[in-house]
Amino acid sequence: MRYRTIGQDPATRREVSVLSLGAMRFGTSTDEATSFAILDRYAEAGGTFIDTSNNYAFWVDGTQGGESEELLGRWRRSRGVGVGITIATKLGARPNTPTSTFSHDIEGLSATVIRESAERSRERLGVDRLDLLYAHVEDRDVPVTETVEAFAGLVADGTAGLLGVSNHWAWRVERARNVAAAAGLPGYEVLQYHHSYLRRRTDLPTLRSADGELGAVAGDLLSYVRDEPSLTLVAYSPLLGGAYTRGDKPLDPGLDHAGTPARLEALRAVSKETGATPNQVVLSWLIGGEIPVIPLVGASSVAQLEESLAAVDLDLTPEQRARLDEAR
């Protein structure tokens, strides 16, 4: 396994594996025995960066979420997991009532919600401090200063470490970081967004959730991270739900444009040259790029996880990387 340091403050920064494991379906569609087996193998391989949320996975069984955090808490206790494993969680998108569909009726990012939801996440995970806490989706009904101060309050009292943000427009991330910096408060240091090798169309809305249109990785966000090396970019859904390798998984309409066939052709050529799967090439491309990205992968079996773990040791040549980058 390979590792990188995220965060700047010695009191909160973490050394994490360059491959993160998503626990979104653990405890719901992925049963406990299988979830534990995947987590055990990930830890055995040196993986130290696990991702969850307080709303996972409400859509599976019509709850408000929390099943994933609860399972991770049970796994931690049964395995005696300590500070060597970084568990990231999110708040802000938990539905206010049980539901099986995405809704606009979510908790949001008020000071009260941040304080109370963080406490419940700590209880479910069985930890004294949340290693990394994200604002999951935008809340335009709450002043940004209130949200920034509430997150900083958790850091000040030792119940949260690093702060992160997901699914916000880049200009809103910058606004929040400026507010925090002006007040001498800790701000967002980790950005979690949908990102993969294929590029999305720019003439369509990016991504949508209960909170409306969301910013996904595009040129503005990449240039922002390039100019702010203190930031870490974590890429969720980097393998497009299996669409790179499975014929029964069609590409999202946002990827339907003239550049996609060329990039798929380059990806398949590099895959053939290296003897690696297209998924492994995508993960290696993200990890070792000019802007290093930590891919966040899901797995419903140990075999799926093994494929992703092998990508960590795949080193693309400069020529192969150039061919992937330049494909239009």
Coordinates of N, CA and C in Angstrom, one line a residue, residues 33-262:
A33 N -21.6 -10.1 7.3 CA -20.5 -11.0 7.1 C -19.6 -10.6 5.9
T34 N -20.2 -10.3 4.8 CA -19.5 -9.9 3.6 C -18.8 -8.5 3.9
S35 N -19.5 -7.6 4.5 CA -18.9 -6.3 4.8 C -17.7 -6.5 5.7
F36 N -17.8 -7.3 6.7 CA -16.6 -7.5 7.6 C -15.4 -8.2 6.9
A37 N -15.7 -9.1 6.0 CA -14.7 -9.7 5.2 C -14.0 -8.7 4.3
I38 N -14.7 -7.8 3.7 CA -14.1 -6.8 2.8 C -13.3 -5.8 3.7
L39 N -13.8 -5.4 4.8 CA -13.1 -4.5 5.7 C -11.8 -5.2 6.2
D40 N -11.9 -6.4 6.6 CA -10.7 -7.2 7.1 C -9.6 -7.2 6.0
R41 N -10.0 -7.5 4.8 CA -9.0 -7.7 3.7 C -8.4 -6.3 3.4
Y42 N -9.2 -5.3 3.4 CA -8.7 -3.9 3.2 C -7.7 -3.5 4.2
A43 N -8.0 -3.8 5.5 CA -7.0 -3.5 6.5 C -5.8 -4.3 6.4
E44 N -5.9 -5.6 6.1 CA -4.8 -6.5 5.9 C -3.9 -6.0 4.9
A45 N -4.4 -5.4 3.8 CA -3.6 -4.9 2.7 C -3.0 -3.6 3.0
G46 N -3.3 -3.0 4.1 CA -2.7 -1.7 4.5 C -3.6 -0.6 4.3
G47 N -4.9 -0.8 3.9 CA -5.8 0.3 3.7 C -6.2 0.9 5.0
T48 N -6.2 2.2 5.0 CA -6.4 3.0 6.3 C -7.4 4.1 6.2
F49 N -8.2 4.2 5.0 CA -9.1 5.3 4.8 C -10.4 4.8 4.4
I50 N -11.4 4.8 5.3 CA -12.7 4.3 5.1 C -13.7 5.5 5.1
D51 N -14.7 5.4 4.1 CA -15.6 6.5 4.0 C -17.1 6.0 4.2
T52 N -17.8 6.9 4.9 CA -19.2 6.6 5.2 C -20.0 7.9 5.2
S53 N -21.3 7.8 5.7 CA -22.1 9.0 5.9 C -23.2 8.7 6.8
N54 N -23.7 9.7 7.5 CA -24.8 9.5 8.4 C -26.1 9.1 7.7
N55 N -26.2 9.3 6.4 CA -27.4 8.9 5.7 C -27.4 7.7 4.9
Y56 N -26.3 6.9 5.0 CA -26.1 5.6 4.3 C -26.8 4.5 5.1
A57 N -27.6 3.7 4.5 CA -28.1 3.8 3.1 C -29.7 3.9 3.2
F58 N -30.2 5.1 3.5 CA -31.6 5.2 3.8 C -32.5 4.7 2.6
W59 N -32.0 4.8 1.4 CA -32.8 4.4 0.2 C -33.0 2.9 0.1
V60 N -32.2 2.1 0.8 CA -32.3 0.7 0.7 C -33.5 0.1 1.5
D61 N -33.7 0.6 2.7 CA -34.7 0.1 3.5 C -35.7 1.1 4.1
G62 N -35.7 2.3 3.5 CA -36.6 3.3 3.9 C -36.4 3.8 5.3
T63 N -35.2 4.0 5.7 CA -34.9 4.6 7.1 C -34.4 6.0 6.9
Q64 N -33.7 6.5 7.9 CA -33.1 7.8 7.8 C -31.5 7.7 7.6
G65 N -31.1 6.4 7.5 CA -29.7 6.1 7.4 C -29.0 5.8 8.7
G66 N -27.7 5.6 8.7 CA -27.0 5.3 9.9 C -26.5 3.9 9.9
E67 N -27.1 3.0 9.1 CA -26.7 1.6 9.1 C -25.2 1.4 8.8
S68 N -24.7 2.1 7.9 CA -23.3 2.0 7.6 C -22.4 2.4 8.7
E69 N -22.7 3.5 9.4 CA -21.9 3.9 10.5 C -22.0 2.9 11.7
E70 N -23.2 2.4 11.9 CA -23.4 1.4 12.9 C -22.6 0.1 12.7
L71 N -22.6 -0.4 11.4 CA -21.8 -1.5 11.1 C -20.3 -1.3 11.3
L72 N -19.8 -0.1 10.8 CA -18.4 0.2 11.1 C -18.1 0.2 12.6
G73 N -19.0 0.7 13.4 CA -18.8 0.7 14.8 C -18.6 -0.7 15.3
R74 N -19.5 -1.6 14.9 CA -19.4 -3.0 15.3 C -18.1 -3.6 14.8
W75 N -17.7 -3.3 13.6 CA -16.4 -3.9 13.1 C -15.2 -3.3 13.9
R76 N -15.2 -2.1 14.2 CA -14.1 -1.5 15.0 C -14.0 -2.2 16.3
R77 N -15.1 -2.3 17.0 CA -15.1 -2.9 18.3 C -14.7 -4.4 18.3
S78 N -15.2 -5.1 17.3 CA -14.9 -6.6 17.2 C -13.4 -6.8 16.8
R79 N -12.8 -5.9 16.1 CA -11.5 -6.1 15.6 C -10.4 -5.3 16.5
G80 N -10.9 -4.5 17.4 CA -10.0 -3.7 18.2 C -9.3 -2.6 17.4
V81 N -10.0 -2.0 16.4 CA -9.4 -1.0 15.5 C -9.2 0.2 16.3
G82 N -8.0 0.8 16.1 CA -7.6 2.0 16.8 C -7.4 3.2 15.9
V83 N -6.4 4.0 16.3 CA -6.2 5.3 15.6 C -5.6 5.1 14.2
G84 N -5.1 3.9 13.9 CA -4.4 3.8 12.6 C -5.4 3.8 11.4
I85 N -6.7 3.6 11.7 CA -7.7 3.6 10.6 C -8.4 5.0 10.6
T86 N -8.4 5.7 9.5 CA -9.1 7.0 9.4 C -10.5 6.7 8.9
I87 N -11.5 7.0 9.6 CA -12.9 6.9 9.1 C -13.5 8.3 8.9
A88 N -13.9 8.5 7.6 CA -14.5 9.8 7.3 C -16.0 9.6 7.2
T89 N -16.7 10.6 7.7 CA -18.2 10.5 7.6 C -18.7 11.9 7.2
K90 N -20.0 12.0 6.9 CA -20.6 13.2 6.3 C -21.9 13.5 7.1
L91 N -22.3 14.7 7.0 CA -23.6 15.1 7.6 C -24.2 16.2 6.7
G92 N -25.5 16.4 6.8 CA -26.2 17.4 6.1 C -27.2 16.9 5.1
A93 N -27.1 15.6 4.7 CA -28.0 15.1 3.7 C -28.9 14.0 4.3
R94 N -28.9 13.8 5.6 CA -29.8 12.8 6.2 C -31.2 13.3 6.1
P95 N -32.1 12.4 5.6 CA -33.5 12.8 5.5 C -34.1 13.0 6.9
N96 N -35.0 13.9 6.9 CA -35.7 14.2 8.2 C -36.7 13.2 8.6
T97 N -37.2 12.4 7.7 CA -38.2 11.4 8.0 C -37.8 10.1 7.1
P98 N -38.1 8.9 7.6 CA -37.8 7.7 6.8 C -38.3 7.8 5.4
T99 N -37.5 7.4 4.5 CA -37.9 7.5 3.1 C -37.0 6.5 2.2
S100 N -37.5 6.1 1.1 CA -36.7 5.3 0.2 C -36.3 6.0 -1.1
T101 N -36.6 7.3 -1.1 CA -36.2 8.1 -2.3 C -35.5 9.4 -1.8
F102 N -34.7 10.0 -2.7 CA -34.1 11.2 -2.4 C -35.1 12.4 -2.3
S103 N -34.9 13.2 -1.3 CA -35.9 14.2 -1.0 C -35.2 15.6 -0.7
H104 N -36.0 16.6 -0.9 CA -35.5 18.0 -0.4 C -35.6 18.1 1.1
D105 N -36.3 17.2 1.7 CA -36.5 17.4 3.2 C -35.3 16.7 3.9
I106 N -34.2 17.4 4.0 CA -33.0 16.9 4.6 C -32.5 17.8 5.7
E107 N -31.6 17.3 6.6 CA -31.3 18.0 7.8 C -30.6 19.4 7.6
G108 N -29.7 19.5 6.5 CA -29.1 20.7 6.3 C -27.8 20.9 7.1
L109 N -27.3 22.2 7.1 CA -26.0 22.5 7.7 C -26.1 23.6 8.7
S110 N -27.2 23.7 9.5 CA -27.3 24.6 10.6 C -26.4 24.2 11.7
A111 N -26.1 25.2 12.6 CA -25.2 24.9 13.8 C -25.8 23.8 14.6
T112 N -27.1 23.8 14.8 CA -27.7 22.8 15.7 C -27.6 21.4 15.0
V113 N -27.8 21.3 13.7 CA -27.7 20.0 13.0 C -26.3 19.5 13.1
I114 N -25.3 20.4 12.8 CA -23.9 20.0 12.8 C -23.5 19.4 14.1
R115 N -23.9 20.1 15.2 CA -23.5 19.6 16.5 C -24.2 18.3 16.9
E116 N -25.5 18.2 16.6 CA -26.2 17.0 17.0 C -26.0 15.8 16.1
S117 N -25.8 16.1 14.8 CA -25.6 15.0 13.9 C -24.2 14.4 14.1
A118 N -23.2 15.3 14.4 CA -21.8 14.8 14.6 C -21.8 13.9 15.9
E119 N -22.5 14.3 16.9 CA -22.6 13.5 18.1 C -23.2 12.2 17.9
R120 N -24.2 12.1 17.1 CA -24.9 10.8 16.8 C -23.9 9.9 16.0
S121 N -23.2 10.5 15.0 CA -22.2 9.8 14.2 C -21.1 9.2 15.1
R122 N -20.6 10.0 16.1 CA -19.6 9.5 17.0 C -20.1 8.3 17.8
E123 N -21.4 8.4 18.2 CA -22.0 7.3 19.0 C -22.1 6.0 18.1
R124 N -22.6 6.2 16.9 CA -22.7 5.0 16.0 C -21.3 4.4 15.7
L125 N -20.3 5.2 15.4 CA -19.0 4.7 15.1 C -18.2 4.3 16.3
G126 N -18.6 4.7 17.5 CA -17.9 4.4 18.7 C -16.6 5.0 18.8
V127 N -16.5 6.3 18.5 CA -15.2 7.1 18.5 C -15.4 8.3 19.3
D128 N -14.3 8.8 19.9 CA -14.3 10.1 20.6 C -14.2 11.3 19.6
R129 N -13.5 11.0 18.5 CA -13.3 12.1 17.6 C -13.6 11.6 16.2
L130 N -14.3 12.4 15.4 CA -14.5 12.1 13.9 C -13.2 12.5 13.2
D131 N -12.5 11.5 12.6 CA -11.2 11.8 12.0 C -11.4 12.9 10.9
L132 N -12.4 12.7 10.0 CA -12.7 13.6 8.9 C -14.2 13.7 8.8
L133 N -14.7 15.0 8.8 CA -16.1 15.2 8.8 C -16.4 16.2 7.6
Y134 N -17.3 15.7 6.7 CA -17.7 16.4 5.5 C -19.0 17.1 5.7
A135 N -19.1 18.3 5.0 CA -20.5 18.9 4.7 C -20.9 18.2 3.4
H136 N -22.0 17.4 3.5 CA -22.3 16.4 2.4 C -22.9 17.1 1.2
V137 N -23.8 18.0 1.4 CA -24.4 18.8 0.3 C -24.6 20.2 0.7
E138 N -24.8 21.1 -0.3 CA -25.0 22.5 0.0 C -26.3 22.7 0.8
D139 N -26.3 23.8 1.6 CA -27.5 24.3 2.3 C -27.5 25.8 2.1
R140 N -28.3 26.2 1.1 CA -28.3 27.7 0.8 C -29.2 28.5 1.7
D141 N -29.9 27.8 2.6 CA -30.8 28.4 3.6 C -30.1 28.8 4.9
V142 N -28.9 28.4 5.1 CA -28.1 28.7 6.3 C -26.9 29.6 5.9
P143 N -26.7 30.7 6.6 CA -25.6 31.5 6.3 C -24.3 30.7 6.4
V144 N -23.4 31.0 5.4 CA -22.1 30.2 5.4 C -21.3 30.4 6.7
T145 N -21.4 31.6 7.3 CA -20.7 31.8 8.5 C -21.1 30.9 9.6
E146 N -22.4 30.7 9.7 CA -23.0 29.8 10.7 C -22.4 28.3 10.6
T147 N -22.4 27.9 9.3 CA -21.9 26.5 9.0 C -20.4 26.4 9.4
V148 N -19.6 27.4 8.9 CA -18.2 27.4 9.1 C -17.9 27.4 10.6
E149 N -18.5 28.3 11.4 CA -18.3 28.4 12.8 C -18.7 27.1 13.5
A150 N -19.8 26.5 13.1 CA -20.2 25.2 13.8 C -19.2 24.1 13.5
F151 N -18.7 24.0 12.3 CA -17.7 22.9 12.1 C -16.4 23.2 12.9
A152 N -16.0 24.5 12.9 CA -14.8 24.9 13.6 C -15.0 24.6 15.1
G153 N -16.2 24.7 15.6 CA -16.5 24.5 17.0 C -16.2 23.0 17.4
L154 N -16.6 22.1 16.5 CA -16.3 20.7 16.7 C -14.8 20.4 16.8
V155 N -14.0 21.1 15.9 CA -12.6 20.9 16.0 C -12.0 21.5 17.3
A156 N -12.5 22.6 17.7 CA -12.1 23.3 18.9 C -12.3 22.4 20.2
D157 N -13.5 21.7 20.2 CA -13.7 20.9 21.4 C -13.2 19.4 21.3
G158 N -12.5 19.1 20.2 CA -11.9 17.8 20.0 C -12.8 16.7 19.5
T159 N -14.0 17.1 19.0 CA -14.9 16.0 18.6 C -14.8 15.8 17.1
A160 N -14.0 16.6 16.4 CA -13.8 16.5 14.9 C -12.3 16.9 14.7
G161 N -11.8 16.3 13.6 CA -10.4 16.6 13.3 C -10.4 17.4 12.0
L162 N -10.1 16.7 10.9 CA -10.1 17.4 9.6 C -11.5 17.7 9.1
L163 N -11.7 18.7 8.3 CA -13.0 19.1 7.8 C -12.9 19.0 6.3
G164 N -14.1 18.6 5.7 CA -14.1 18.4 4.3 C -15.5 18.8 3.7
V165 N -15.6 18.9 2.4 CA -16.8 19.3 1.8 C -17.0 18.5 0.5
S166 N -18.3 18.2 0.2 CA -18.7 17.4 -0.9 C -19.9 18.0 -1.6
N167 N -19.8 17.9 -3.0 CA -21.0 18.3 -3.8 C -21.4 19.7 -3.6
H168 N -20.4 20.6 -3.5 CA -20.7 22.0 -3.4 C -20.0 22.6 -4.7
W169 N -20.6 23.7 -5.2 CA -20.0 24.4 -6.3 C -18.6 25.0 -5.8
A170 N -17.6 25.0 -6.6 CA -16.3 25.4 -6.2 C -16.3 26.8 -5.6
W171 N -17.1 27.8 -6.2 CA -17.1 29.1 -5.6 C -17.7 29.2 -4.2
R172 N -18.6 28.2 -3.9 CA -19.1 28.2 -2.5 C -18.0 27.6 -1.5
V173 N -17.2 26.6 -2.0 CA -16.1 26.1 -1.2 C -15.2 27.2 -0.9
E174 N -14.8 28.0 -1.9 CA -13.8 29.1 -1.7 C -14.4 30.1 -0.8
R175 N -15.7 30.4 -0.9 CA -16.3 31.4 0.0 C -16.2 30.9 1.4
A176 N -16.5 29.7 1.7 CA -16.5 29.1 3.0 C -15.1 29.1 3.6
R177 N -14.1 28.8 2.7 CA -12.7 28.8 3.2 C -12.2 30.2 3.5
N178 N -12.7 31.2 2.7 CA -12.3 32.5 3.0 C -12.9 33.0 4.3
V179 N -14.1 32.7 4.6 CA -14.8 33.0 5.8 C -14.0 32.4 7.0
A180 N -13.6 31.2 6.9 CA -12.9 30.5 7.9 C -11.5 31.2 8.1
A181 N -10.8 31.4 7.0 CA -9.4 32.0 7.1 C -9.5 33.4 7.8
A182 N -10.5 34.2 7.4 CA -10.6 35.6 7.9 C -10.9 35.6 9.4
A183 N -11.5 34.5 9.9 CA -11.8 34.4 11.3 C -10.8 33.6 12.1
G184 N -9.8 33.1 11.4 CA -8.8 32.3 12.1 C -9.3 31.0 12.5
L185 N -10.2 30.4 11.7 CA -10.8 29.1 12.1 C -10.4 28.1 11.1
P186 N -10.4 26.8 11.5 CA -10.1 25.7 10.5 C -11.2 25.7 9.5
G187 N -10.8 25.4 8.2 CA -11.7 25.3 7.1 C -11.6 24.0 6.4
Y188 N -12.4 23.9 5.3 CA -12.4 22.6 4.6 C -11.0 22.4 4.0
E189 N -10.5 21.1 4.1 CA -9.2 20.8 3.6 C -9.3 19.6 2.6
V190 N -10.4 18.8 2.7 CA -10.6 17.7 1.8 C -11.9 17.9 1.0
L191 N -11.8 17.7 -0.3 CA -12.9 17.8 -1.2 C -13.2 16.5 -1.8
Q192 N -14.5 16.1 -1.6 CA -14.9 14.8 -2.2 C -16.0 15.0 -3.2
Y193 N -15.7 14.6 -4.5 CA -16.5 14.9 -5.6 C -16.5 13.7 -6.6
H194 N -17.5 13.6 -7.4 CA -17.6 12.6 -8.4 C -16.5 12.9 -9.5
H195 N -15.6 11.9 -9.7 CA -14.5 12.2 -10.7 C -14.1 10.8 -11.2
S196 N -13.8 10.8 -12.5 CA -13.3 9.6 -13.2 C -12.5 10.0 -14.4
Y197 N -12.1 9.0 -15.2 CA -11.3 9.3 -16.4 C -12.1 9.9 -17.5
L198 N -13.3 9.4 -17.7 CA -14.1 10.0 -18.7 C -14.6 11.4 -18.3
R199 N -14.7 12.3 -19.2 CA -15.1 13.7 -18.9 C -16.6 13.9 -19.1
R200 N -17.2 14.7 -18.3 CA -18.6 15.0 -18.4 C -18.8 16.1 -19.4
R201 N -20.0 16.1 -20.0 CA -20.4 17.2 -20.9 C -20.5 18.5 -20.1
T202 N -20.2 19.6 -20.7 CA -20.3 20.9 -20.0 C -21.6 21.6 -20.4
D203 N -22.4 21.1 -21.3 CA -23.6 21.8 -21.8 C -24.8 21.2 -21.1
L204 N -24.6 20.4 -20.1 CA -25.7 19.8 -19.3 C -25.5 20.1 -17.8
P205 N -26.6 20.1 -17.0 CA -26.4 20.2 -15.6 C -25.4 19.1 -15.2
T206 N -24.6 19.3 -14.1 CA -23.6 18.4 -13.7 C -24.3 17.2 -13.0
L207 N -24.4 17.2 -11.7 CA -25.0 16.1 -11.0 C -26.2 16.7 -10.2
R208 N -27.1 15.8 -9.8 CA -28.2 16.2 -9.0 C -28.4 15.4 -7.8
S209 N -28.9 16.0 -6.7 CA -29.2 15.3 -5.5 C -30.5 15.9 -5.0
A210 N -30.8 15.6 -3.7 CA -32.0 16.2 -3.1 C -31.9 17.7 -3.0
D211 N -30.7 18.2 -3.0 CA -30.5 19.6 -2.8 C -30.4 20.4 -4.2
G212 N -30.6 19.7 -5.3 CA -30.6 20.3 -6.6 C -29.3 20.0 -7.3
E213 N -29.0 20.9 -8.2 CA -27.8 20.7 -9.1 C -26.5 20.9 -8.2
L214 N -25.6 20.0 -8.5 CA -24.3 19.9 -7.7 C -23.1 20.1 -8.6
G215 N -22.1 20.7 -8.0 CA -20.8 20.8 -8.7 C -20.1 19.5 -8.7
A216 N -19.7 19.0 -9.9 CA -18.8 17.8 -10.0 C -17.5 18.3 -10.5
V217 N -16.5 17.4 -10.6 CA -15.2 17.7 -11.0 C -15.2 18.2 -12.4
A218 N -14.7 19.4 -12.6 CA -14.6 20.0 -14.0 C -13.3 20.9 -13.9
G219 N -13.1 21.6 -15.0 CA -11.9 22.4 -15.1 C -11.7 23.4 -14.0
D220 N -12.8 24.0 -13.5 CA -12.6 25.0 -12.5 C -12.2 24.4 -11.2
L221 N -12.8 23.2 -10.8 CA -12.4 22.6 -9.6 C -11.0 22.0 -9.7
L222 N -10.6 21.4 -10.8 CA -9.2 20.9 -11.0 C -8.2 22.0 -10.9
S223 N -8.5 23.2 -11.5 CA -7.5 24.3 -11.4 C -7.5 24.8 -10.0
Y224 N -8.6 24.8 -9.3 CA -8.6 25.3 -7.9 C -7.7 24.4 -7.1
V225 N -7.8 23.1 -7.2 CA -7.0 22.1 -6.4 C -5.5 22.3 -6.8
R226 N -5.3 22.5 -8.1 CA -3.9 22.6 -8.6 C -3.2 23.8 -8.0
D227 N -4.0 24.9 -7.8 CA -3.5 26.1 -7.2 C -3.5 26.1 -5.7
E228 N -4.1 25.2 -5.1 CA -4.2 25.1 -3.6 C -3.7 23.7 -3.2
P229 N -2.4 23.5 -3.2 CA -1.8 22.2 -2.9 C -2.1 21.6 -1.5
S230 N -2.6 22.5 -0.7 CA -2.9 22.0 0.7 C -4.2 21.2 0.7
L231 N -5.0 21.3 -0.4 CA -6.3 20.6 -0.5 C -6.1 19.2 -1.0
T232 N -6.9 18.3 -0.6 CA -6.9 16.9 -1.1 C -8.2 16.6 -1.8
L233 N -8.1 16.1 -3.0 CA -9.3 15.7 -3.8 C -9.5 14.2 -3.6
V234 N -10.7 13.8 -3.2 CA -11.1 12.4 -3.1 C -12.2 12.2 -4.1
A235 N -12.1 11.2 -5.0 CA -13.0 10.9 -6.1 C -13.9 9.8 -5.8
Y236 N -15.2 10.1 -5.7 CA -16.1 9.0 -5.5 C -16.7 8.5 -6.8
S237 N -17.1 7.3 -6.9 CA -17.6 6.6 -8.1 C -16.6 6.7 -9.2
P238 N -15.3 6.5 -9.0 CA -14.3 6.6 -10.1 C -14.5 5.5 -11.1
L239 N -15.2 4.4 -10.8 CA -15.3 3.3 -11.8 C -16.7 3.3 -12.4
L240 N -17.4 4.4 -12.2 CA -18.7 4.6 -12.9 C -19.7 3.4 -12.7
G241 N -19.6 2.8 -11.5 CA -20.6 1.7 -11.2 C -20.4 0.5 -12.1
G242 N -19.2 0.3 -12.6 CA -18.9 -0.9 -13.4 C -19.0 -0.6 -14.9
A243 N -19.3 0.6 -15.3 CA -19.6 0.9 -16.7 C -18.3 0.7 -17.6
Y244 N -17.1 0.8 -17.0 CA -15.9 0.6 -17.8 C -15.7 -0.8 -18.3
T245 N -16.3 -1.8 -17.6 CA -16.1 -3.2 -17.9 C -17.3 -4.0 -18.2
R246 N -18.5 -3.5 -17.8 CA -19.7 -4.3 -17.9 C -20.6 -3.7 -19.0
G247 N -21.0 -4.6 -19.9 CA -21.9 -4.2 -21.0 C -23.3 -3.9 -20.5
D248 N -23.7 -4.4 -19.3 CA -25.0 -4.1 -18.8 C -25.1 -2.9 -18.0
K249 N -24.0 -2.1 -17.9 CA -24.0 -0.9 -17.2 C -23.7 0.3 -18.2
P250 N -24.8 0.9 -18.7 CA -24.6 2.0 -19.7 C -24.0 3.2 -19.0
L251 N -23.3 4.0 -19.9 CA -22.7 5.2 -19.4 C -23.8 6.2 -19.1
D252 N -23.5 7.1 -18.1 CA -24.4 8.2 -17.8 C -24.6 9.1 -19.0
P253 N -25.7 9.7 -19.3 CA -25.9 10.6 -20.4 C -25.0 11.7 -20.4
G254 N -24.5 12.1 -19.3 CA -23.6 13.2 -19.2 C -22.2 12.9 -19.8
L255 N -22.0 11.7 -20.1 CA -20.7 11.2 -20.7 C -20.9 11.0 -22.2
D256 N -22.1 11.2 -22.7 CA -22.3 10.9 -24.1 C -21.9 12.1 -25.0
H257 N -20.7 12.1 -25.5 CA -20.2 13.2 -26.3 C -19.1 12.6 -27.2
A258 N -18.6 13.4 -28.1 CA -17.6 13.0 -29.1 C -16.3 12.5 -28.5
G259 N -15.9 13.1 -27.3 CA -14.7 12.7 -26.8 C -14.6 11.4 -26.1
T260 N -15.8 10.9 -25.7 CA -15.8 9.6 -24.9 C -15.2 8.4 -25.7
P261 N -15.6 8.2 -27.0 CA -15.0 7.0 -27.7 C -13.5 7.1 -27.7
A262 N -12.9 8.3 -27.9 CA -11.4 8.4 -28.0 C -10.8 8.0 -26.7

